[in-house]
Short mmCIF file of C-alpha atoms and ligand atoms in Angstrom, two decimals:
data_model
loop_
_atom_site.label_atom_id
_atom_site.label_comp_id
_atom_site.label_asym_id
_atom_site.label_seq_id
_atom_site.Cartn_x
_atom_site.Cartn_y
_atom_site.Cartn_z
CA UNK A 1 -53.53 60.25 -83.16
CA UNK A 2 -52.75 61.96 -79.53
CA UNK A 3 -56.30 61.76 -78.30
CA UNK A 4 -58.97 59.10 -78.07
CA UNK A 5 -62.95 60.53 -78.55
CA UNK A 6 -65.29 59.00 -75.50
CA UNK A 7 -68.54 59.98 -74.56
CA UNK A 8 -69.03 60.75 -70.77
CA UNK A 9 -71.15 57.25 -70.49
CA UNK A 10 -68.25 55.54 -72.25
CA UNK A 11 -65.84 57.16 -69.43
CA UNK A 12 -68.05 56.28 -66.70
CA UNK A 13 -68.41 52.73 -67.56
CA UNK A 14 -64.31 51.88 -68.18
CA UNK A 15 -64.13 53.73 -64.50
CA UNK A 16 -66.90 51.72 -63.10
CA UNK A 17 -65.70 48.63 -64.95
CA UNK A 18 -62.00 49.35 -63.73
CA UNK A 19 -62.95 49.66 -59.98
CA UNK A 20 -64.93 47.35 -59.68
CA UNK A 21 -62.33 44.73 -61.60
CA UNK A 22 -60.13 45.98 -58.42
CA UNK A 23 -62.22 45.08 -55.63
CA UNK A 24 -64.69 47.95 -54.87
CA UNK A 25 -68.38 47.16 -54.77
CA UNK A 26 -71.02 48.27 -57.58
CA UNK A 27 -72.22 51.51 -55.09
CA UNK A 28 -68.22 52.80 -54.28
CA UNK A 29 -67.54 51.91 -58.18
CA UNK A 30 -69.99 54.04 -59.35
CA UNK A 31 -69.68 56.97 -56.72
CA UNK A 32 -66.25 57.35 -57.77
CA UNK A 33 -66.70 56.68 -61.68
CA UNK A 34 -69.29 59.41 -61.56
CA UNK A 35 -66.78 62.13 -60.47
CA UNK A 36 -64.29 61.02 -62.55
CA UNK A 37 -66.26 61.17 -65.89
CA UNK A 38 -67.91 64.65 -64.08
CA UNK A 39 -64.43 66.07 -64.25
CA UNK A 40 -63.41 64.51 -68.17
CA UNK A 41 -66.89 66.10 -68.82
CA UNK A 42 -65.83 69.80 -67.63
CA UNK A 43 -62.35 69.99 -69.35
CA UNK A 44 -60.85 68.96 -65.62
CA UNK A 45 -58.69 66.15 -67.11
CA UNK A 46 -56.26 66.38 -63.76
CA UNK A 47 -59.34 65.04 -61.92
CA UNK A 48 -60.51 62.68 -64.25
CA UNK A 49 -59.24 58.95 -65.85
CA UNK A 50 -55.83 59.88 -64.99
CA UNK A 51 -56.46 59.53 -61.23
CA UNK A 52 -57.83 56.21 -62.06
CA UNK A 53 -53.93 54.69 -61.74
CA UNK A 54 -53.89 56.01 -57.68
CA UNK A 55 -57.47 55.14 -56.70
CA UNK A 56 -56.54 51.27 -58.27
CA UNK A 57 -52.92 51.46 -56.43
CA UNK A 58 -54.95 52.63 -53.39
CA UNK A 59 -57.30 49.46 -53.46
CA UNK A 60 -54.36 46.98 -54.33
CA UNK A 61 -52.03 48.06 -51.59
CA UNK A 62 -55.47 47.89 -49.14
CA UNK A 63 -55.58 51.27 -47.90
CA UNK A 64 -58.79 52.11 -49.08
CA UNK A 65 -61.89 49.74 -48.27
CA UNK A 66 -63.68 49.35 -52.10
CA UNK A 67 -66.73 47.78 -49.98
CA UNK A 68 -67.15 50.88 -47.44
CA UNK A 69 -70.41 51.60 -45.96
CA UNK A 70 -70.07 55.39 -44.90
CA UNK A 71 -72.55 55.79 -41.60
CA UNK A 72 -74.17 59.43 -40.79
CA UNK A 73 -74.15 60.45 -37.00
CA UNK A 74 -75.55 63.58 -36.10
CA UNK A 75 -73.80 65.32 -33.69
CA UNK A 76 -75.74 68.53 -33.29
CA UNK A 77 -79.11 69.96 -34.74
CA UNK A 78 -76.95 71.46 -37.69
CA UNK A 79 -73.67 68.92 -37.59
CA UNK A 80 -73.91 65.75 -39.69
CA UNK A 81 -70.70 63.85 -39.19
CA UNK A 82 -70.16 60.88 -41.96
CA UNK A 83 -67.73 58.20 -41.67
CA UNK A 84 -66.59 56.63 -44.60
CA UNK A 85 -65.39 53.33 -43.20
CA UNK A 86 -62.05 54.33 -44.72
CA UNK A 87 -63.37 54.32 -48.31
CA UNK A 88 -63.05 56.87 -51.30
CA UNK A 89 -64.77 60.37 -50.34
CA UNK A 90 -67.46 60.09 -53.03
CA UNK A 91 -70.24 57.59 -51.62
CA UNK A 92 -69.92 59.23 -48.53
CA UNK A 93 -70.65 62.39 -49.76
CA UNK A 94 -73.39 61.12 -51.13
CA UNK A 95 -74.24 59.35 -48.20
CA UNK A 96 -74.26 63.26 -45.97
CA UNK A 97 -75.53 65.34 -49.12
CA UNK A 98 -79.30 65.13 -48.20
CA UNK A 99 -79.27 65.32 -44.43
CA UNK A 100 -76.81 68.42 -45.10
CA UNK A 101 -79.24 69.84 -47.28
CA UNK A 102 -82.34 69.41 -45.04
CA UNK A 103 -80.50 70.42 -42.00
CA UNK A 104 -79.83 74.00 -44.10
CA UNK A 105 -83.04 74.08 -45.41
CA UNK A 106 -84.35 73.71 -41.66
CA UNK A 107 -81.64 75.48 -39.51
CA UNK A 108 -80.36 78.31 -41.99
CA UNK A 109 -77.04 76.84 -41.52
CA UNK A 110 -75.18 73.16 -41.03
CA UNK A 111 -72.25 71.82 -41.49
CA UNK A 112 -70.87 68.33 -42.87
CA UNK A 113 -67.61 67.01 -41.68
CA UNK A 114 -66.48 64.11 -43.18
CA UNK A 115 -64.19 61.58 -41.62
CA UNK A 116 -62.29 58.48 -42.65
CA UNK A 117 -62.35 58.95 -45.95
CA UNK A 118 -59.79 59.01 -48.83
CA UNK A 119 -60.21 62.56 -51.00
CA UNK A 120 -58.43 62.37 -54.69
CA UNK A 121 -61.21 64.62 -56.41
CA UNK A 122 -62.18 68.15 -57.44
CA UNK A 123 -64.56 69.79 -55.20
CA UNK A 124 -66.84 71.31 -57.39
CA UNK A 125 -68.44 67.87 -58.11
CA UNK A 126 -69.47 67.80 -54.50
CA UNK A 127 -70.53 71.05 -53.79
CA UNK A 128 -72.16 71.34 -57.51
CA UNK A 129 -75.34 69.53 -56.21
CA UNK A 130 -75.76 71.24 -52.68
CA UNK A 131 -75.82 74.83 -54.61
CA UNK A 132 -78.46 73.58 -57.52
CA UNK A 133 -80.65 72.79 -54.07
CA UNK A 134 -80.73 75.97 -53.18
CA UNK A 135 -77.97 76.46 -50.86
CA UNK A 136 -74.82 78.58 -50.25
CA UNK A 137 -72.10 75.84 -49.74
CA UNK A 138 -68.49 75.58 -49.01
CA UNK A 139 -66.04 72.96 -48.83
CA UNK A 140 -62.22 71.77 -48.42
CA UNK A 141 -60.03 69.40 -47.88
CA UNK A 142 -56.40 68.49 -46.69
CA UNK A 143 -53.76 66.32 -48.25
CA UNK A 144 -50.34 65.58 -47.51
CA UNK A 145 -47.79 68.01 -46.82
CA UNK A 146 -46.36 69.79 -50.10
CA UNK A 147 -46.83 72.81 -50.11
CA UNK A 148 -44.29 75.21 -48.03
CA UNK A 149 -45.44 78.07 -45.86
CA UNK A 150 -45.03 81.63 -46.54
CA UNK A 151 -42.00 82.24 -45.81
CA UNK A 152 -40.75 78.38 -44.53
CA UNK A 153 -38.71 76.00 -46.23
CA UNK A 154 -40.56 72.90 -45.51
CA UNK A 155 -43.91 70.84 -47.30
CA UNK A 156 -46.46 71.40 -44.18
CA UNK A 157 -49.73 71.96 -45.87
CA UNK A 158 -51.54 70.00 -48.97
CA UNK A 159 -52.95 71.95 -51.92
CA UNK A 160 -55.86 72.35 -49.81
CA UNK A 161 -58.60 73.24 -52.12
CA UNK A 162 -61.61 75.64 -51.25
CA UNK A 163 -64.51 75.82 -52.87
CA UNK A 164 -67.32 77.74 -52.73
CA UNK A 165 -70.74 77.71 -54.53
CA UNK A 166 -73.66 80.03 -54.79
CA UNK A 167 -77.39 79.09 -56.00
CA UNK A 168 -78.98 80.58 -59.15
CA UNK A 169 -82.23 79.21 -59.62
CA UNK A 170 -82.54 77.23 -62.83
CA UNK A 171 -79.12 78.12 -63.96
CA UNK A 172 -76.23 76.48 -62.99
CA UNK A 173 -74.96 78.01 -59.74
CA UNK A 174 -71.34 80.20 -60.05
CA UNK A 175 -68.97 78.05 -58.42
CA UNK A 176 -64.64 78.68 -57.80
CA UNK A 177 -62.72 75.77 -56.53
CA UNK A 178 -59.34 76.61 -56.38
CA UNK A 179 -55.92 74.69 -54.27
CA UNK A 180 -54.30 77.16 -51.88
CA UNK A 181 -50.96 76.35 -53.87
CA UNK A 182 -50.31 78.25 -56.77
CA UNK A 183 -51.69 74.95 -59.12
CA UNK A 184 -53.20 71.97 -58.09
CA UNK A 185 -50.80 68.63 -57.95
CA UNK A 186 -52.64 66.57 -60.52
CA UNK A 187 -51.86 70.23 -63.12
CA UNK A 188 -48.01 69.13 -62.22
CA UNK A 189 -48.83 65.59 -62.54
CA UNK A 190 -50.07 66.19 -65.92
CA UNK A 191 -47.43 68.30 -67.28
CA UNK A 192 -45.10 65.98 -65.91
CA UNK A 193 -47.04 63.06 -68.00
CA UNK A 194 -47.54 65.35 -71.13
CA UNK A 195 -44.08 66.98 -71.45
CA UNK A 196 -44.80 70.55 -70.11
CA UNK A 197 -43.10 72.57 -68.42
CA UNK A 198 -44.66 74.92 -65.49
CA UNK A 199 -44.56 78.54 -65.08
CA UNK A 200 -41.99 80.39 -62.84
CA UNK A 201 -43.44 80.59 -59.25
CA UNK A 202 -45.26 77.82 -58.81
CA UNK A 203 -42.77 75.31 -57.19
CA UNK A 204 -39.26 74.64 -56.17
CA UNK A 205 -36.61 71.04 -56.38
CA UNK A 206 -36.30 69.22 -53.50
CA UNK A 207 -33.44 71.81 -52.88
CA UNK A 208 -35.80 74.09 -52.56
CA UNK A 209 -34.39 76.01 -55.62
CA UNK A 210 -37.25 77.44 -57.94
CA UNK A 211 -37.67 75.08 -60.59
CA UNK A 212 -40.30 75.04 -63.77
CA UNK A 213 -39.59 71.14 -64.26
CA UNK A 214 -42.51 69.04 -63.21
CA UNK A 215 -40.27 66.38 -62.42
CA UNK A 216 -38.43 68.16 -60.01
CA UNK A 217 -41.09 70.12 -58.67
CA UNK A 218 -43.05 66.90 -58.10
CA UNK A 219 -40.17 65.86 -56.04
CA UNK A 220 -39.91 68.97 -53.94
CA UNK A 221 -42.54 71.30 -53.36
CA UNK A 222 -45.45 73.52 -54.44
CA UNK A 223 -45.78 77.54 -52.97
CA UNK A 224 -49.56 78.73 -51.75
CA UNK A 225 -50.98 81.44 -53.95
CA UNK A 226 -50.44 85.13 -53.46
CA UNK A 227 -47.44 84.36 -50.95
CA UNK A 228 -48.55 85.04 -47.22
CA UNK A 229 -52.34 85.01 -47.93
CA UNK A 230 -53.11 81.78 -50.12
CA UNK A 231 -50.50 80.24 -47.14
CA UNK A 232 -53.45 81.74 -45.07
CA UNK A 233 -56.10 79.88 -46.61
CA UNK A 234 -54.08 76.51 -46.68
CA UNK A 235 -53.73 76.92 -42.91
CA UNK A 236 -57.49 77.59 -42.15
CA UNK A 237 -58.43 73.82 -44.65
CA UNK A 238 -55.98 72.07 -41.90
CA UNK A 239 -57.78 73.89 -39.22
CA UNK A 240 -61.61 73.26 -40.73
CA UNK A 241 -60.86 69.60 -42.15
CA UNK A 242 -58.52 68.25 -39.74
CA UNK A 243 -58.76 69.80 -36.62
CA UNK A 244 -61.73 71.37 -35.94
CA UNK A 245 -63.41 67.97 -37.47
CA UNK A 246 -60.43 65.22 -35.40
CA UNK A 247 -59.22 64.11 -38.40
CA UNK A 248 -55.64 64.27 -39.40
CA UNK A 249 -53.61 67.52 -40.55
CA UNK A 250 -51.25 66.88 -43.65
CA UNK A 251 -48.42 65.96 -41.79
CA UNK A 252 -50.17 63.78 -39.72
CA UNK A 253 -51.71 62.05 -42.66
CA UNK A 254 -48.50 61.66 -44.42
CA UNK A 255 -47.37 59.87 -41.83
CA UNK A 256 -49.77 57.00 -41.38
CA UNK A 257 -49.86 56.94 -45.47
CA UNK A 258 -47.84 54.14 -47.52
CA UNK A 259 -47.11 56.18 -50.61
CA UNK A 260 -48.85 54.05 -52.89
CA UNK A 261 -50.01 56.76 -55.04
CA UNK A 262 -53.47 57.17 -54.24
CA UNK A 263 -54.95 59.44 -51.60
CA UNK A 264 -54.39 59.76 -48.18
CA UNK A 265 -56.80 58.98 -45.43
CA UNK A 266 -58.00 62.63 -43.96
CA UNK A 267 -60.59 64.76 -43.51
CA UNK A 268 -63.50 67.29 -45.18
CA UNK A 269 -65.08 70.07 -44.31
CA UNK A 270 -68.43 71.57 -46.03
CA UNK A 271 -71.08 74.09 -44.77
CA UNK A 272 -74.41 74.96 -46.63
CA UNK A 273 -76.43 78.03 -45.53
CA UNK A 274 -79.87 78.70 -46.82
CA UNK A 275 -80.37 82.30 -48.18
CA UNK A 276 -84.10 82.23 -47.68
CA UNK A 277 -83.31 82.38 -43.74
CA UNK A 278 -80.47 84.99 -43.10
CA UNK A 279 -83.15 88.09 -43.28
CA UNK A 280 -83.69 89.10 -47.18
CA UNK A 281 -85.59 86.57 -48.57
CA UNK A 282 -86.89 88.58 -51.34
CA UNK A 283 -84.06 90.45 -52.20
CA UNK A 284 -80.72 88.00 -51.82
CA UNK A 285 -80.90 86.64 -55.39
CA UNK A 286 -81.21 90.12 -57.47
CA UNK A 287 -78.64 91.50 -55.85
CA UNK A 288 -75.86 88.47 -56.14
CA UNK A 289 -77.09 88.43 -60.17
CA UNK A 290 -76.36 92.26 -60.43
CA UNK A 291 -72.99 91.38 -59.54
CA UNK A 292 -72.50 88.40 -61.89
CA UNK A 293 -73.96 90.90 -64.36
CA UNK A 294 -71.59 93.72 -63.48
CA UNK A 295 -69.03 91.11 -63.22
CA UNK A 296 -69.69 89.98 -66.75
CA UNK A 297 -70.11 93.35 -68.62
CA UNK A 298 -66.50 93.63 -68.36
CA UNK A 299 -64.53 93.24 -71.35
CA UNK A 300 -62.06 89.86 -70.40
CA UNK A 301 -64.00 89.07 -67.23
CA UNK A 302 -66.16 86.04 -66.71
CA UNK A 303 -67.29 84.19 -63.97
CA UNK A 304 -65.87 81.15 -62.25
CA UNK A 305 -67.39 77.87 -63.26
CA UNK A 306 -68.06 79.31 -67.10
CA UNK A 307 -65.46 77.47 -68.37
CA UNK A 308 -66.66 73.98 -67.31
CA UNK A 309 -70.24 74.55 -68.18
CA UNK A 310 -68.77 75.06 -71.79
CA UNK A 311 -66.74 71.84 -71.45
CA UNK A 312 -69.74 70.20 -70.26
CA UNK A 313 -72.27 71.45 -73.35
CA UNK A 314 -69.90 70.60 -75.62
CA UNK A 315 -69.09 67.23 -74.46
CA UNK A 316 -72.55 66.29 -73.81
CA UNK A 317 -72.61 66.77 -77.78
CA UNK A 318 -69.75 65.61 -78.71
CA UNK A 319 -67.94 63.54 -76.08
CA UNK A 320 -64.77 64.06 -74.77
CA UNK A 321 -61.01 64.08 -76.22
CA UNK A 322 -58.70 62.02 -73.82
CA UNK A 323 -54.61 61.70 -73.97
CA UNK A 324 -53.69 58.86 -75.98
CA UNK A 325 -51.30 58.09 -73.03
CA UNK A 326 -54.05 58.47 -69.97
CA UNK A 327 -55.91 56.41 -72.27
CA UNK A 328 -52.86 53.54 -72.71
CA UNK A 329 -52.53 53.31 -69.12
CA UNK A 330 -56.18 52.59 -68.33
CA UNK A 331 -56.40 50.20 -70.51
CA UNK A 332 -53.26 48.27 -69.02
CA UNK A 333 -55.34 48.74 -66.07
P1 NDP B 401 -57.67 76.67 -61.40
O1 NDP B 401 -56.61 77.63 -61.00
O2 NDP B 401 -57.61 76.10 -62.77
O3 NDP B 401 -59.11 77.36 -61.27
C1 NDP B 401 -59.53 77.83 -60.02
C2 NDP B 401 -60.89 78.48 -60.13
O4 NDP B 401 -60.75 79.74 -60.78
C3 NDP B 401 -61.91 77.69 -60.95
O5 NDP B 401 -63.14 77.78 -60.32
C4 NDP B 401 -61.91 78.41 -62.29
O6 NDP B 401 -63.14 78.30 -63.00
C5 NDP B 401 -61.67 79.84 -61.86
N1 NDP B 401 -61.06 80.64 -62.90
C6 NDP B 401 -59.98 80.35 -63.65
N2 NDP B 401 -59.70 81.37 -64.49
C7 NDP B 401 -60.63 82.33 -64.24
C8 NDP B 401 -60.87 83.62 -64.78
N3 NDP B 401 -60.10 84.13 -65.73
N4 NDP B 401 -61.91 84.32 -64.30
C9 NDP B 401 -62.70 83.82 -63.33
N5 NDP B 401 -62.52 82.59 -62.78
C10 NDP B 401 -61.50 81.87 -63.23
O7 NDP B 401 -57.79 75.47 -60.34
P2 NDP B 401 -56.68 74.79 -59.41
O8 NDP B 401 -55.55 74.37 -60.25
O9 NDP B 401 -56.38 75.67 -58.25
O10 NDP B 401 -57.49 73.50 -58.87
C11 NDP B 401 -57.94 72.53 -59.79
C12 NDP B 401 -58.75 71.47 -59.11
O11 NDP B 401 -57.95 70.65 -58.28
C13 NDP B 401 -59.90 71.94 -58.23
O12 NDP B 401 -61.07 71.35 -58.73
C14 NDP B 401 -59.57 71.38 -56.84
O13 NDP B 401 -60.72 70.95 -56.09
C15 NDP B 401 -58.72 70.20 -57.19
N6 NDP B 401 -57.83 69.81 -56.09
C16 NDP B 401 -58.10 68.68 -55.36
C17 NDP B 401 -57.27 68.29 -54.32
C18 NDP B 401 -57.58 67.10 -53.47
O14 NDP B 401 -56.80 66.77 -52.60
N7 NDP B 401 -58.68 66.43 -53.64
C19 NDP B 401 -56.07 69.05 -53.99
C20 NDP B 401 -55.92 70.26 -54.78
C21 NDP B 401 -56.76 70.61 -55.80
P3 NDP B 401 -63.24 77.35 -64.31
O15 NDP B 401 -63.18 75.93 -63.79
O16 NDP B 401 -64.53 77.70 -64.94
O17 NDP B 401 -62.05 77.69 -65.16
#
């Protein structure tokens, strides 16, 4: 047998059980165990127990602060900075999420930059609960540098993901969360761990030669999306989560790092707007689900986010199926 059968609680209690066994108090343990079995949940294994190996390296090698109590400061009527007292990203997310939320709710629009923080995750878990309030949201983050600009020869940006998520009542808002580089790391990182090769185009050797090896591509670099435009979008997540927030770009983050495998310390960026206040309060929703609808009518289309609310009914039922090997190295964990 390849694959172990958990159920999420199962997954969220080895992750708790793990962190905590490595030093991070019961509120960080569970902030980040939550994520991780949120991501197993929604068929996002890249983001789920296998990161468990970096966020334990990152504790170990005392980069990250397992007892961090993220503080909120607000800097303007509709700017809520939190610190994360150099901790993982997901209690202090949940430490902004609600005075983000009201702020939106109050001001039509307001922003959350995080600082000090440590981001290994997928966005959609963080965004997921600002869009089932009600709100318009977006969010991204930096890394380190590998990923080359258009036209360059050098790693200068992360895989800077971007998300963005929009409210739909009682249904589960539409949400895309996508890296700037043609595939997110932790896709190479688990080729590279399962066997698989990549697709042409999506990195090159530390020659810079195009290479479909994960190995080598892990050791060189990964190209943005769509060529000069995804390079685009990785440029504006150093702009909105590094400096427009003063937090650290990618390069500048690589350099204070110690390459223990787990995240970096950096920056995020989110924004929630409230579509009751930007002048069509009646109207805003019927016209965004004519366009899912329209979206949807076509033969081979669907909508972002489909595929994980699949996962996730079908693992609420019957758990999820985990690599034998992500599974081997948690437990020598
Ligand atoms: P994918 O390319 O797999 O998917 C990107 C988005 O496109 C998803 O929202 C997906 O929805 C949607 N999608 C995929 N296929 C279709 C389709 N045929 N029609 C419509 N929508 C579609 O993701 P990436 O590899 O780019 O990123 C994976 C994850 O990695 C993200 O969650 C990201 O946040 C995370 N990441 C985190 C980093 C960090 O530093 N913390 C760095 C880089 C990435 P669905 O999920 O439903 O398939």
């Amino acid at each position: 047998m390849n694959e172990v059968q958990l159920t999420i609680d199962e997954i969220k209690s080895i992750a708790r059980d793990c962190l905590e066994g490595h030093g991070c108090n019961a509120a960080n343990a569970d902030a980040v165990a939550e994520i991780i079995a949120m991501a197993e949940g929604d068929g996002c294994h890249s983001h789920g127990l296998m990161r468990l190996g970096g966020y334990v390296a990152a504790l170990k090698s005392g980069k990250v602060n397992g007892l961090a109590e993220p503080f909120t400061q607000q800097l303007a009527p509709a700017v809520i900075r939190v610190n994360g007292d150099s901790g993982f990203a997901p209690l202090a997310l949940k430490c902004g999420r609600q005075p983000l939320i009201d702020a939106a709710k109050t001001n039509g629009i307001a922003a959350l930059p995080l600082v000090n923080i440590h981001h290994f995750a997928a966005l959609w878990t963080e965004i997921e609960p600002v869009a089932s309030a009600g709100l318009c949201v977006m969010a991204c983050t930096s890394y380190k540098p590998v990923v080359i600009p258009a036209g360059g020869s050098k790693p200068l940006y992360g895989t800077n993901p971007f998300a963005f998520g929009w409210p739909r009542g009682s249904s589960p808002p539409m949400i895309f969360d996508q890296a700037s580089s043609v595939v997110a790391r932790g896709e190479v990182m688990l080729a590279a761990r399962e066997g698989h090769s990549l697709a042409a185009g999506v990195g090159v050797d530390a020659d810079g030669n195009p290479s479909t090896d994960p190995d080598e591509v892990l050791k060189g670099a990964l190209l943005a999306f769509g060529g000069h435009k995804g390079s685009s979008i990785a440029m504006m997540v150093e702009l909105l989560a590094g400096a427009l927030i003063g937090e650290s770009l990618s390069v500048e983050a690589a350099v204070r790092d110690n390459n223990d495998g787990g995240p970096p310390q950096g920056g995020e960026f989110m924004l929630a707007m409230n579509p009751e206040l930007f002048g069509d309060a009646q109207g805003w929703n019927a016209r965004a689900e004519r366009l899912f609808e329209e979206i949807v009518a076509q033969d081979g289309a669907r909508l972002p986010g489909d595929r994980r609310y699949r996962c996730r009914r079908e693992a609420s039922e019957n758990g999820v199926r985990i690599s034998r090997s992500v599974y081997n190295k948690i437990l020598e964990l």
